[in-house]
Every structure is written in C-alpha cells, then in structure tokens.
Short mmCIF file of C-alpha atoms and ligand atoms in Angstrom, two decimals:
data_model
loop_
_atom_site.label_atom_id
_atom_site.label_comp_id
_atom_site.label_asym_id
_atom_site.label_seq_id
_atom_site.Cartn_x
_atom_site.Cartn_y
_atom_site.Cartn_z
CA MET A 1 29.20 5.16 -62.84
CA LEU A 2 28.80 8.10 -60.46
CA SER A 3 26.15 10.52 -61.49
CA SER A 4 24.05 13.11 -59.69
CA GLU A 5 20.96 12.01 -61.60
CA PRO A 6 18.80 9.12 -60.43
CA THR A 7 18.52 6.29 -62.96
CA PHE A 8 15.14 4.60 -63.04
CA SER A 9 15.71 2.09 -65.86
CA ARG A 10 14.91 -1.44 -64.65
CA ARG A 11 17.86 -2.84 -66.59
CA PHE A 12 20.25 -0.37 -64.96
CA ILE A 13 18.92 -1.14 -61.46
CA GLN A 14 19.18 -4.89 -62.06
CA ASP A 15 22.73 -4.65 -63.38
CA HIS A 16 23.71 -2.32 -60.55
CA TYR A 17 22.49 -4.63 -57.78
CA ASN A 18 23.51 -7.82 -59.58
CA GLY A 19 27.04 -6.47 -59.67
CA LEU A 20 29.59 -5.17 -57.19
CA PRO A 21 27.44 -2.46 -55.56
CA GLY A 22 24.87 -5.14 -54.69
CA ALA A 23 27.56 -7.44 -53.31
CA LEU A 24 28.91 -4.55 -51.23
CA THR A 25 25.57 -3.96 -49.48
CA ALA A 26 26.67 -6.58 -46.94
CA VAL A 27 29.75 -4.47 -46.16
CA THR A 28 28.05 -1.07 -46.26
CA GLY A 29 25.35 -2.44 -43.97
CA LEU A 30 27.98 -3.26 -41.38
CA VAL A 31 29.92 -0.01 -41.80
CA THR A 32 26.83 2.21 -41.55
CA GLY A 33 25.35 0.13 -38.75
CA HIS A 34 22.20 -0.61 -40.77
CA GLU A 35 22.59 -4.35 -40.23
CA ALA A 36 22.23 -3.95 -36.48
CA LEU A 37 19.84 -1.01 -36.63
CA ALA A 38 17.33 -3.06 -38.65
CA GLY A 39 16.76 -5.10 -35.51
CA ARG A 40 15.62 -2.00 -33.64
CA LEU A 41 12.74 -1.54 -36.05
CA ILE A 42 11.39 -5.06 -36.47
CA ARG A 43 10.65 -6.35 -32.99
CA PRO A 44 7.88 -6.35 -30.41
CA GLY A 45 7.41 -2.76 -29.28
CA ALA A 46 8.37 -1.37 -32.69
CA PHE A 47 7.13 -2.85 -36.01
CA ASP A 48 5.53 -5.88 -34.41
CA VAL A 49 4.76 -8.80 -36.74
CA ARG A 50 3.53 -11.21 -34.07
CA GLY A 51 0.11 -12.47 -35.13
CA CYS A 52 0.77 -11.73 -38.81
CA LYS A 53 0.62 -14.91 -40.91
CA ARG A 54 1.48 -13.65 -44.40
CA ILE A 55 4.39 -11.25 -44.50
CA LEU A 56 6.07 -9.67 -47.52
CA ASP A 57 9.61 -8.26 -47.76
CA ALA A 58 9.39 -6.00 -50.84
CA GLY A 59 12.76 -5.40 -52.51
CA CYS A 60 14.43 -7.64 -49.94
CA GLY A 61 18.01 -7.10 -51.15
CA ASN A 62 20.39 -9.36 -49.25
CA GLY A 63 17.72 -10.24 -46.67
CA ARG A 64 18.60 -7.69 -44.01
CA TYR A 65 14.99 -7.16 -42.93
CA SER A 66 13.83 -10.73 -43.68
CA ARG A 67 16.29 -11.90 -41.04
CA PHE A 68 14.38 -10.03 -38.34
CA LEU A 69 11.01 -10.99 -39.79
CA LEU A 70 12.05 -14.64 -39.41
CA ARG A 71 13.20 -13.97 -35.88
CA HIS A 72 10.04 -12.27 -34.63
CA ALA A 73 7.20 -13.65 -36.74
CA ASP A 74 5.08 -16.53 -35.47
CA ALA A 75 6.51 -19.96 -36.25
CA ASP A 76 3.63 -20.67 -38.66
CA ALA A 77 3.89 -17.32 -40.51
CA LEU A 78 4.87 -17.48 -44.17
CA ILE A 79 7.37 -14.92 -45.37
CA THR A 80 7.55 -13.98 -49.03
CA SER A 81 10.39 -11.89 -50.39
CA PHE A 82 11.04 -10.48 -53.81
CA ASP A 83 13.59 -8.34 -55.57
CA LEU A 84 14.23 -7.10 -59.08
CA SER A 85 17.78 -8.43 -58.91
CA PRO A 86 18.22 -12.23 -59.09
CA HIS A 87 21.70 -11.89 -57.59
CA MET A 88 20.38 -10.06 -54.54
CA LEU A 89 17.83 -12.84 -54.08
CA ARG A 90 20.61 -15.42 -54.21
CA ARG A 91 22.52 -13.46 -51.57
CA ALA A 92 19.39 -13.39 -49.40
CA GLN A 93 18.81 -17.11 -49.90
CA ALA A 94 22.42 -17.96 -49.02
CA ARG A 95 22.17 -15.85 -45.92
CA LEU A 96 18.80 -16.96 -44.58
CA ARG A 97 18.56 -20.66 -45.53
CA SER A 98 15.08 -21.07 -44.09
CA PRO A 99 12.15 -23.17 -45.40
CA ARG A 100 9.80 -20.52 -43.93
CA ILE A 101 10.71 -17.96 -46.58
CA SER A 102 10.16 -17.98 -50.36
CA HIS A 103 12.01 -15.81 -52.87
CA ALA A 104 10.91 -14.49 -56.27
CA VAL A 105 12.13 -12.06 -58.89
CA ALA A 106 9.45 -9.37 -59.21
CA ASP A 107 8.98 -5.68 -59.87
CA LEU A 108 7.45 -3.51 -57.15
CA THR A 109 5.30 -1.74 -59.74
CA ARG A 110 3.75 -5.02 -61.03
CA LEU A 111 3.43 -7.44 -58.16
CA PRO A 112 2.50 -11.04 -58.94
CA TYR A 113 0.36 -11.34 -55.79
CA ALA A 114 -3.40 -11.28 -55.26
CA ASP A 115 -5.24 -8.36 -53.68
CA ALA A 116 -5.06 -8.44 -49.85
CA ALA A 117 -2.55 -11.31 -49.94
CA PHE A 118 -0.53 -10.04 -46.95
CA ASP A 119 -1.18 -8.73 -43.46
CA ALA A 120 2.25 -7.13 -43.04
CA VAL A 121 4.78 -5.72 -45.50
CA VAL A 122 8.28 -4.30 -45.15
CA CYS A 123 9.64 -2.17 -47.98
CA GLY A 124 13.15 -0.90 -47.22
CA TRP A 125 14.95 1.62 -49.41
CA VAL A 126 13.24 0.59 -52.65
CA LEU A 127 10.69 3.32 -53.32
CA GLU A 128 13.48 5.77 -54.13
CA HIS A 129 14.26 3.70 -57.22
CA LEU A 130 10.92 4.67 -58.76
CA PRO A 131 10.31 7.91 -60.63
CA ASP A 132 6.86 8.24 -59.02
CA PRO A 133 6.17 6.75 -55.56
CA ARG A 134 2.53 6.04 -56.49
CA LEU A 135 3.69 3.25 -58.81
CA GLY A 136 4.97 1.28 -55.83
CA LEU A 137 2.64 2.51 -53.09
CA ARG A 138 -0.52 1.56 -54.98
CA GLU A 139 0.79 -1.97 -55.43
CA LEU A 140 1.80 -2.26 -51.79
CA ALA A 141 -1.65 -1.02 -50.74
CA ARG A 142 -3.34 -3.46 -53.14
CA VAL A 143 -1.58 -6.54 -51.77
CA LEU A 144 -2.11 -5.50 -48.13
CA GLN A 145 -5.34 -6.59 -46.49
CA ARG A 146 -7.47 -3.83 -44.95
CA GLY A 147 -5.95 -2.93 -41.55
CA GLY A 148 -2.66 -4.53 -42.60
CA LYS A 149 0.58 -2.74 -41.78
CA LEU A 150 3.50 -1.53 -43.83
CA LEU A 151 6.97 -0.57 -42.60
CA LEU A 152 8.28 1.83 -45.23
CA LEU A 153 11.87 3.12 -45.25
CA SER A 154 12.96 5.70 -47.76
CA THR A 155 15.74 8.17 -48.47
CA GLU A 156 14.89 11.71 -47.35
CA ASP A 157 15.72 15.00 -49.02
CA THR A 158 18.37 15.89 -46.45
CA LEU A 159 22.13 16.38 -46.89
CA THR A 160 22.91 12.75 -45.98
CA GLY A 161 19.99 11.57 -48.10
CA ALA A 162 21.38 13.48 -51.08
CA MET A 163 24.75 11.77 -50.59
CA CYS A 164 23.14 8.34 -50.46
CA SER A 165 21.07 9.06 -53.54
CA ARG A 166 24.23 9.87 -55.50
CA LEU A 167 25.85 6.60 -54.51
CA TRP A 168 22.81 4.46 -55.25
CA HIS A 169 21.50 6.42 -58.27
CA CYS A 170 18.15 6.93 -56.63
CA ARG A 171 15.92 9.86 -55.76
CA THR A 172 14.96 11.31 -52.37
CA TYR A 173 11.58 12.13 -50.86
CA ASN A 174 10.20 15.07 -49.01
CA ARG A 175 8.55 13.74 -45.83
CA THR A 176 5.45 15.93 -46.04
CA GLU A 177 4.88 15.19 -49.73
CA LEU A 178 5.40 11.46 -49.25
CA ARG A 179 2.89 11.45 -46.41
CA GLN A 180 0.31 13.05 -48.66
CA VAL A 181 0.94 10.58 -51.50
CA CYS A 182 0.67 7.64 -49.08
CA GLY A 183 -2.74 8.94 -48.02
CA GLU A 184 -3.85 9.18 -51.66
CA CYS A 185 -2.85 5.52 -52.10
CA GLY A 186 -4.86 4.25 -49.12
CA LEU A 187 -1.99 4.09 -46.65
CA ARG A 188 -2.50 5.96 -43.39
CA TRP A 189 0.64 7.43 -41.83
CA GLU A 190 0.36 5.72 -38.43
CA ARG A 191 3.63 6.63 -36.74
CA GLU A 192 7.09 7.83 -37.63
CA MET A 193 9.98 5.75 -36.38
CA TRP A 194 13.69 6.38 -35.92
CA PHE A 195 16.62 4.04 -35.55
CA SER A 196 17.52 5.63 -32.21
CA ALA A 197 16.91 8.69 -30.03
CA LEU A 198 20.06 10.24 -31.52
CA HIS A 199 18.76 9.72 -35.05
CA ARG A 200 15.48 11.35 -34.03
CA LEU A 201 17.26 14.30 -32.42
CA LEU A 202 19.54 14.90 -35.43
CA LYS A 203 16.82 14.00 -37.97
CA LEU A 204 19.09 11.33 -39.46
CA GLY A 205 18.41 7.92 -40.94
CA GLY A 206 15.76 8.74 -43.50
CA ILE A 207 11.99 8.42 -43.55
CA ILE A 208 10.88 5.40 -41.54
CA VAL A 209 7.16 5.07 -41.03
CA GLU A 210 4.53 2.53 -40.12
CA LEU A 211 1.47 2.84 -42.36
CA HIS A 212 -1.88 1.10 -42.17
CA ARG A 213 -4.05 0.06 -45.10
CA VAL A 214 -7.32 1.97 -45.24
CA GLU A 215 -9.99 2.49 -47.87
CA VAL A 216 -9.47 5.48 -50.17
CA LEU A 217 -12.56 7.72 -49.97
C1 LIG B 301 19.15 -0.31 -51.21
S1 LIG B 301 18.64 -1.93 -51.59
C2 LIG B 301 17.67 -2.31 -50.15
C3 LIG B 301 17.52 -3.78 -49.92
C4 LIG B 301 16.83 -4.19 -48.62
N1 LIG B 301 15.43 -3.82 -48.62
C5 LIG B 301 17.52 -3.57 -47.43
O1 LIG B 301 17.00 -2.61 -46.88
O2 LIG B 301 18.61 -4.03 -47.08
C6 LIG B 301 17.40 -1.67 -52.83
C7 LIG B 301 16.86 -2.99 -53.39
O3 LIG B 301 15.68 -2.69 -54.14
C8 LIG B 301 15.68 -3.47 -55.30
N2 LIG B 301 14.81 -2.81 -56.28
C9 LIG B 301 14.97 -1.62 -56.89
N3 LIG B 301 13.93 -1.34 -57.68
C10 LIG B 301 13.07 -2.38 -57.57
C11 LIG B 301 11.81 -2.68 -58.15
N4 LIG B 301 11.20 -1.86 -59.02
N5 LIG B 301 11.20 -3.84 -57.81
C12 LIG B 301 11.80 -4.70 -56.93
N6 LIG B 301 12.99 -4.47 -56.35
C13 LIG B 301 13.63 -3.31 -56.66
C14 LIG B 301 17.14 -3.56 -55.71
O4 LIG B 301 17.40 -4.64 -56.56
C15 LIG B 301 17.83 -3.68 -54.35
O5 LIG B 301 18.01 -5.01 -53.96
#
C-alpha cells in the first residue's frame, strides 16, 4: 500500500514490519548507508554509552543500533531491546546472537519497565509512527533515570523526510516544535547531531539529537 497519509494503527504497523518492508530494512539500510552511518553516532566522542549499565534500544527493528551499543557499552552493561513487531525482533536476535542483550515485544506508548530503569536509551525512527510524540516521549522520560541520556532519531519535515514518510507510512516532525515538546516531557535538548559534515551542511539525515532527562518544573 502506498499512501500519502501516515497510518498509526498498531495492527498496521505490526503487519507492515512483520512483512516484506520489515525484511527489506536490511537492504535499505545498506543502500542508504544507514547501516554504516549508525556507527558514527554511537561511539566514544558522539553518543557515548561507556559507563552506562542499563541501556534500552526502543523500537530496535533489525538491531542496527543495538549492534553498536554492544560494541561500545561496558562488558557488564545490560542491553534491553523491544519492538512492536515480533518479526523484527527475530531479525535482530538472528543478527546479534549475544547473551548480553534481551528482546521483548512492547509498545513505546506503554513500556513494561519501571521508572528510572535505564541510564541510556536509543530510539531510532520510531517516534514518527505515533500520532502525538508526547505518547512516546513521556514513556522514554519515565524509564530514564534523572541525568540519563537519550539518542533520538526522527524523520524531519523536509523534502527527503516527506519522501521517507510516504514509504514508511509515518509522519514527520518540525525540529523546533519537537524540541519544545521534548522540553515539556522532561527531556532537555542537549546537542544536535548529524551523520556527517555533509549531512549537516545540506541539512540532510533527519533530526538526530542527544537529550538528557531533567525534572519538569
Ligand atoms: C524504521 S524502523 C527503525 C528500526 C531501528 N530503530 C533502526 O533505526 O534501524 C521502525 C521500527 O519501529 C517499530 N515501531 C513502530 N511503532 C512502534 C511502537 N509503538 N512501539 C514499538 N515499536 C514500534 C517498528 O516495528 C519498526 O521496527
């Protein structure tokens, strides 16, 4: 189905990612370079997870970001990953094969984790599947301990973002508005990140930001 409208139904999203489009994320990741570019974000000097002991990959998909979390996190860090799609989780499991990571089917808007359960979270290209970002951001803020960090990646309201949103039946975000909503949810916009200097120059690659958990006044 190719439609210009985002589709927020959980059943649709599950079926979509369980099926061929989900299987193709491995290929599209290679073609777009996102597989390799992920490694530029999660590493010392960028989103640094050294010292973090409880790390969450929210909407992990095929494990693209978990792979780099495993590579750079401390050997005794526990990595938890979840996704709405059981098939995507299986793809992640088959790819990662590590006893240091656990996988669960869960919904970003109703997380089965305790308050302050994590000191670092990665949430890549998931928020755009929600009709209202607050539904996901409040949950991410809740499960992050105070001072904990979040790497958030989301589709932007640019020309390339609009094309991606058509393919993946998701919405886009305005950077300024998203920043404000993050603040309302107790997530301080710490620093914007880009895949490369060229991405920064051309304003390509979407919204990539490191946020820190703060108290909402
Ligand atoms: C574009 S993929 C990104 C996957 C991975 N984070 C990455 O960057 O490679 C979006 C993923 O979000 C998942 N997803 C969408 N809505 C979700 C929700 N409400 N809760 C959990 N996962 C969700 C989909 O099943 C899919 O695996």
